[in-house]
Each structure stands twice: as C-alpha cells, then as structure tokens.
Coordinates of C-alpha atoms in Angstrom, one line a residue:
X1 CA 172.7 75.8 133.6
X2 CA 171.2 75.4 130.3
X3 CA 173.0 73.2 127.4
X4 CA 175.2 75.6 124.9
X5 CA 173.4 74.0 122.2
X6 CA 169.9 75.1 123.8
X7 CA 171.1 78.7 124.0
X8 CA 172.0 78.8 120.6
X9 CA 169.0 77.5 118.8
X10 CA 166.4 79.3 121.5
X11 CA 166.4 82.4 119.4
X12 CA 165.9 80.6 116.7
X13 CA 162.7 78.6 117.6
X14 CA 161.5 82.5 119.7
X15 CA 161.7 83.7 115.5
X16 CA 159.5 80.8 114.2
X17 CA 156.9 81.0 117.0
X18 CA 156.5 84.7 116.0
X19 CA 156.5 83.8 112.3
X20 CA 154.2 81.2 112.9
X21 CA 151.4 84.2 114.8
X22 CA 152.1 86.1 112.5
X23 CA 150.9 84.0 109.9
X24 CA 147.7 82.6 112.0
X25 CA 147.0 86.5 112.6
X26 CA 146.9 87.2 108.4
X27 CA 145.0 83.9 108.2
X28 CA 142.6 85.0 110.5
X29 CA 142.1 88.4 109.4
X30 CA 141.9 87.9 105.7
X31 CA 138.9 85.3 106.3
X32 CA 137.8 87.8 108.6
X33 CA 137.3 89.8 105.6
X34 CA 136.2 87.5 102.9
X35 CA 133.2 86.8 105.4
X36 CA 132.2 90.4 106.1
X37 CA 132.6 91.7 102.8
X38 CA 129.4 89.8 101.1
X39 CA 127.3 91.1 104.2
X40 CA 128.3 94.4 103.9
X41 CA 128.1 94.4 100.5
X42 CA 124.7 92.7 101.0
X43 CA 123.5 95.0 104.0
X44 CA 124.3 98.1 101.5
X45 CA 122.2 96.6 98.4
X46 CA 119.4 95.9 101.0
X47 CA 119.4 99.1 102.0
X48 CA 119.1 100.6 98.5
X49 CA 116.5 98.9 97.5
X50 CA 114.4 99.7 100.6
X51 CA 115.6 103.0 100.2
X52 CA 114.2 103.0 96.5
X53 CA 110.8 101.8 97.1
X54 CA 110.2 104.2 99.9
X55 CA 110.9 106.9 97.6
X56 CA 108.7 105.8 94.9
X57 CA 106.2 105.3 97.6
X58 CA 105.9 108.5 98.7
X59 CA 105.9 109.7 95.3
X60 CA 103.4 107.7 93.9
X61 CA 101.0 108.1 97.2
X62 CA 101.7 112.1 96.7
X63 CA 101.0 112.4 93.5
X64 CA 97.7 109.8 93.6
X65 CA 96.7 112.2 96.7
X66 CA 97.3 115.5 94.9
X67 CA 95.7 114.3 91.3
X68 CA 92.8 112.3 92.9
X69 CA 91.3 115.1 95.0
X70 CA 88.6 117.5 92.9
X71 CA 90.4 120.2 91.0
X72 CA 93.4 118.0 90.6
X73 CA 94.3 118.3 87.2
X74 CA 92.7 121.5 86.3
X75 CA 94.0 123.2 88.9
X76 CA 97.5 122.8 89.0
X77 CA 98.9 124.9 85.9
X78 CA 101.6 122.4 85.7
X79 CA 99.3 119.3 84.7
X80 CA 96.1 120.6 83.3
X81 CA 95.1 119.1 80.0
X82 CA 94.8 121.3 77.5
X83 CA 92.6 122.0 74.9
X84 CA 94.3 119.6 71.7
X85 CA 95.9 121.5 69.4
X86 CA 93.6 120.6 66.7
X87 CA 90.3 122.2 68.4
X88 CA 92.0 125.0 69.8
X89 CA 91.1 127.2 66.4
X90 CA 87.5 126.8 67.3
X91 CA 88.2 127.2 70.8
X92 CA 89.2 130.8 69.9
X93 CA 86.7 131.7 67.8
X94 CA 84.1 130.5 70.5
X95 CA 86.0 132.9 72.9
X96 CA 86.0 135.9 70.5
X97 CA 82.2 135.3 70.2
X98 CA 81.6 135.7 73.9
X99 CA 81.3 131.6 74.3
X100 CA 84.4 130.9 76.7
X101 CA 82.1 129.0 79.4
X102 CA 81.9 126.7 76.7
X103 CA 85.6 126.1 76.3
X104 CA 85.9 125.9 80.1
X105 CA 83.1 123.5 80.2
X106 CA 85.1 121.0 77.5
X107 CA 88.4 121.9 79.3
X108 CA 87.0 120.6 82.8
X109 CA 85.2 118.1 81.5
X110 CA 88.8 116.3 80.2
X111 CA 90.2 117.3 83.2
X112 CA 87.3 115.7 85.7
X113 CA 87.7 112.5 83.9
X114 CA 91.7 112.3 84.6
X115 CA 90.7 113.1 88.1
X116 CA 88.5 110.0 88.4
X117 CA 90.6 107.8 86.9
X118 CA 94.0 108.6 88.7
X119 CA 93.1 106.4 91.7
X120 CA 92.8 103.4 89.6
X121 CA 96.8 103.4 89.3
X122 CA 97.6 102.9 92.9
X123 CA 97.5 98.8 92.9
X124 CA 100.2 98.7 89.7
X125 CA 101.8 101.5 91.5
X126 CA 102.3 99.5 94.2
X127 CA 103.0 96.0 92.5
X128 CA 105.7 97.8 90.6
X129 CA 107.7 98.6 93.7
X130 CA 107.4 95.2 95.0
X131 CA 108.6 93.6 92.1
X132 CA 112.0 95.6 92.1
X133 CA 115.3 93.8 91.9
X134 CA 118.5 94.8 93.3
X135 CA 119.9 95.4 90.2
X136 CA 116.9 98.0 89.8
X137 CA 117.6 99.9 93.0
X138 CA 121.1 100.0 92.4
X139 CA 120.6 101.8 88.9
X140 CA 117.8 104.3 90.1
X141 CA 120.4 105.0 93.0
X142 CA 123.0 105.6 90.7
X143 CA 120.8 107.4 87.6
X144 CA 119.6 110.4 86.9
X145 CA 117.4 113.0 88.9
X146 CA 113.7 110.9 87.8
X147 CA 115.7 107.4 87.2
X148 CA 113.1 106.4 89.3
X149 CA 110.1 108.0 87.5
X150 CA 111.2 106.2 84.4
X151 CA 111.2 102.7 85.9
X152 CA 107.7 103.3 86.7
X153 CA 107.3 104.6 83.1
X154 CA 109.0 101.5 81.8
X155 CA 107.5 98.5 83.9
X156 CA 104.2 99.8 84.7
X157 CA 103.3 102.4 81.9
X158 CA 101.1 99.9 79.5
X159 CA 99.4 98.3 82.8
X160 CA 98.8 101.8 83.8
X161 CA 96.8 103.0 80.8
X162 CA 95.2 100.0 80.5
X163 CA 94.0 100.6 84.5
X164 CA 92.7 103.9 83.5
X165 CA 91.2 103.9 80.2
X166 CA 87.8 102.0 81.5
X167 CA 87.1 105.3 84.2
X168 CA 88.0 107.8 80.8
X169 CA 86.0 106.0 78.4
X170 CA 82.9 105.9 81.2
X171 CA 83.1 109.7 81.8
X172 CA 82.8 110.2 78.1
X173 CA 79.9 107.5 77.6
X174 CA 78.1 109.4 80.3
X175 CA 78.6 112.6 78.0
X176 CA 80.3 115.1 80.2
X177 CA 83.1 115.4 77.5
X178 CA 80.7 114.9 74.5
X179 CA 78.2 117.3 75.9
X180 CA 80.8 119.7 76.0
X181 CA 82.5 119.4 72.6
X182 CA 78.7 119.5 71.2
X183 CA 78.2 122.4 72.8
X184 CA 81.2 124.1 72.3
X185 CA 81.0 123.6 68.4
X186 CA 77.6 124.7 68.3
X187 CA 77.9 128.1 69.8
X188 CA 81.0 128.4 67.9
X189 CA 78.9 127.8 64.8
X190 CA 76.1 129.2 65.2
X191 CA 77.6 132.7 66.7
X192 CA 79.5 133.0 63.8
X193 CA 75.9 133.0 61.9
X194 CA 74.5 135.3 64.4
X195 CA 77.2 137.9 63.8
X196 CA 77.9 138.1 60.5
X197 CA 81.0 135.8 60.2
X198 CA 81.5 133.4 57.5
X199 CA 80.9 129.9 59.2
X200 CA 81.7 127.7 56.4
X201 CA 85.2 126.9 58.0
X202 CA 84.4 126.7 60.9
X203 CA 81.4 124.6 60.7
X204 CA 83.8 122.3 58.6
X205 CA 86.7 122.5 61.2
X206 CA 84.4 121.1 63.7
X207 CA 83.2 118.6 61.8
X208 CA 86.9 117.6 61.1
X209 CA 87.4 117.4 64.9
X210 CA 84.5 115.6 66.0
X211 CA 85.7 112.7 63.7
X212 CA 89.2 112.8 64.7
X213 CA 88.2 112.8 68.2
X214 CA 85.3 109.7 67.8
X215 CA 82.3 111.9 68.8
X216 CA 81.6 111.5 64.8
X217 CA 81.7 109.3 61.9
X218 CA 84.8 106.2 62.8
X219 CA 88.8 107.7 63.6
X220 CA 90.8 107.3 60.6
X221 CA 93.4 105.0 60.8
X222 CA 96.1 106.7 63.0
X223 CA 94.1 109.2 64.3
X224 CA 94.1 109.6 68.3
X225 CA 90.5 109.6 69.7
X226 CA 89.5 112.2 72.6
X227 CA 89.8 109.4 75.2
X228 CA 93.4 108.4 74.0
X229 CA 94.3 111.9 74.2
X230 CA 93.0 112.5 77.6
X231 CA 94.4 108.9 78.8
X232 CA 98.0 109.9 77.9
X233 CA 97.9 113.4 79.1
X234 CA 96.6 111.6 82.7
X235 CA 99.8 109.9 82.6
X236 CA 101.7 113.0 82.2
X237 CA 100.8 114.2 85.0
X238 CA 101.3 111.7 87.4
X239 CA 104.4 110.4 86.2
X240 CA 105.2 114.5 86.4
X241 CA 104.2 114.8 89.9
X242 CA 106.4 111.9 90.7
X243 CA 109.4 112.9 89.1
X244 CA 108.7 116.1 91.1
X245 CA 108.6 114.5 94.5
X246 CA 112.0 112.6 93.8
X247 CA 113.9 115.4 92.4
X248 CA 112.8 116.7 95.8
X249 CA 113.9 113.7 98.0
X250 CA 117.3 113.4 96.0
X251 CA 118.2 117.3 96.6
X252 CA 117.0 117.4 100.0
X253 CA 116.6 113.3 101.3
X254 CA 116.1 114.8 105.2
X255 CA 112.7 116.2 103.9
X256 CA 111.5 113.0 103.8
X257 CA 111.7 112.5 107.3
X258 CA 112.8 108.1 106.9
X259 CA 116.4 107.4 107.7
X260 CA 116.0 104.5 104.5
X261 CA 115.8 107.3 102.1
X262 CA 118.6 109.7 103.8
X263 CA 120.7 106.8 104.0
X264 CA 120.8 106.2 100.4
X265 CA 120.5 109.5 98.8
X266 CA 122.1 111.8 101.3
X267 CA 125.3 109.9 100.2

C-alpha cells in the first residue's frame, strides 16, 4: 500500500508533467513556425519572380516574332507608323493629285525599317529579365495591368533605342526612306504645276519638312529628325505588343499554358 503522503502529492506531480508537455509542445511548434515561415515566404517570392520573367518572355518573344516578320509594322493597324503630322498636308495634296503610291511608298519605307530593326532588341530584352530582383517581381505582381511593360520601358528603354537606331539610320543611308520623301515631294510639286494649282506653298512646305526631317539643310536645334521619329514609333509598338500579351496572361494566366505564370497571376 502506497504512503498517504505519496497519494496526496501524485496528482500533483501528474499536473506538472502535463504542464511541462504542454510547454515543450508550444516550444516546439512555435520554432516549428519561425523555421517554415522564411521558406514559405521565400518559396512564394521565388515563385513570383519566375513567374514574372516567363511572362515578360513570352511577351517580348511574341511581340519580336510578330514585329520582325515582313509586313510587321505596316500591317497591323494597331502599330503602323504613320505619316508625321508635319508632312501629312503634302501627303494629301499628293493624294488629291492622283500620287498616293507615293505616300504608300514613304509610309512603307518607315515601316520596313522598324521591321528590320525590331530583332536587334531581343539580347537587352533578355538581359533585362535576368537582371530582375525580387523586389521587381513583387511590384509587377502586385501593379497594374502593363506593370510589367513599364519595367521594360524603364530599365531597358535607352539601351533599346540605342540597339536600334544603327539598323534605322542604315535603311535611310541606303535611301529607301529618302528616295521616298524625294519622291513624294516631287510629284506633289510638280502635279500642282501640271494642274494649275498654286505650288508656292507647297513647294515651301516641303522644303520646310525635308529640313526638319535631315534629308535637307542641318535640324534646327530641337527638331526630331525622320530616323528619331521612326526609332521612337518602333518602340511603340513593341512595348504595345507586350503590354498586349500581358494584359492577356493577367486576365486569362491558363492561356499561357506554364503552371509559373498561373500560379502567380491566377491568384
């Protein structure tokens, strides 16, 4: 038979051993947690920025593949260069005169040249994704519809324009865009003879534009030059296509067919 002072103090010591595994169990689970919650946390940033960079990937190879082909830029409505503003008066004229092959020439002419130069911006393209940060993914997973589109416009924009302005500046030296201005303002000047039309503002127009465009006398100070002009619009359009393709991906992240990309913007 078991001491009366052993059967007093047994539920006692029964409390303190249940206490004490309690107290382990919290222990345990609460450094339990402090460990798991930096991987997690650490998995889930991974994930966004791989997520990220496969989006702008298949962006950027879509819209290089879709502006690179022949008939890239001039014909997709939605990033054709235009005429500038400032030749578009003689541009009309030309048309009313029966000359509008010449202001399709001179359109396709700007439009060849983006063309060309659009494969040039894969490599930057390319280093741009690699060089993301966390912190980067995180905001383009928690921005706006092109957050994306606008880091590239941010971190790679001067590289790009730099890339491209050697193949714009070569189509024009080989005169497939002079040739066509020249030819454009010279039926547009001397129809207007031919048919009776006073020329004299016209003819001075022209002049006007061929300056402001470098196919003349020097670009005023300020002015933006014909390859300028068609170097920014190239831009345009392939940072346009891009924002396009993630507008797509961030509506509709199955489309892209990679579990990265559903993971992080199907949430």
């Amino acid at each position: 038979m078991l001491p009366k002072s052993l059967i007093l103090i047994a539920p006692l010591m029964l409390c303190a051993a249940t206490f004490q595994d309690a107290l382990n169990s919290a222990i345990n689970t609460t450094s339990s947690t402090q460990k798991s919650t930096p991987t997690n946390s650490l998995t889930s940033q991974s994930s966004a920025t791989s997520g990220v960079k496969e989006a702008l990937s298949l962006g950027a190879q879509q819209a290089i593949s879709l502006l690179g082909k022949e008939g890239g830029f001039l014909n997709n409505s939605a990033v054709k260069i235009p005429l500038p503003a400032s030749l578009k008066p003689v541009a009309t004229a030309a048309e009313k005169l029966g000359g509008k092959r010449y202001v399709d020439d001179f359109s396709k002419s700007m439009n060849t040249a983006a063309t060309k130069a659009i494969p040039k911006t894969a490599s930057i393209l390319s280093d741009t994704i690699s060089s993301m940060s966390v912190e980067d993914a995180n905001a383009i997973v928690k921005g706006s519809n092109t957050a994306a589109t606008d880091y590239f416009k941010t971190k790679s924009g001067t590289k790009l324009l730099s890339a491209i302005m050697p193949i714009i500046k070569e189509s024009i030296s080989e005169n497939q865009v002079m040739s066509s201005y020249q030819s454009l303002k010279g039926f547009a000047g001397e129809s207007s003879v031919i048919s009776g039309v006073s020329n004299n503002a016209l003819v001075g127009q022209a002049s006007s534009i061929a300056k402001g465009f470098g196919l003349g006398d020097a670009v005023p100070s300020g002015d933006e030059s014909i390859e300028d002009y068609i170097g920014r619009k190239t831009l345009d359009g392939l940072f346009y296509m891009i924002a396009e393709k993630e507008k797509a991906l961030r509506s509709n992240p199955l489309s892209s067919g990679n579990a990265i990309i559903q993971q992080v913007f199907g949430k």
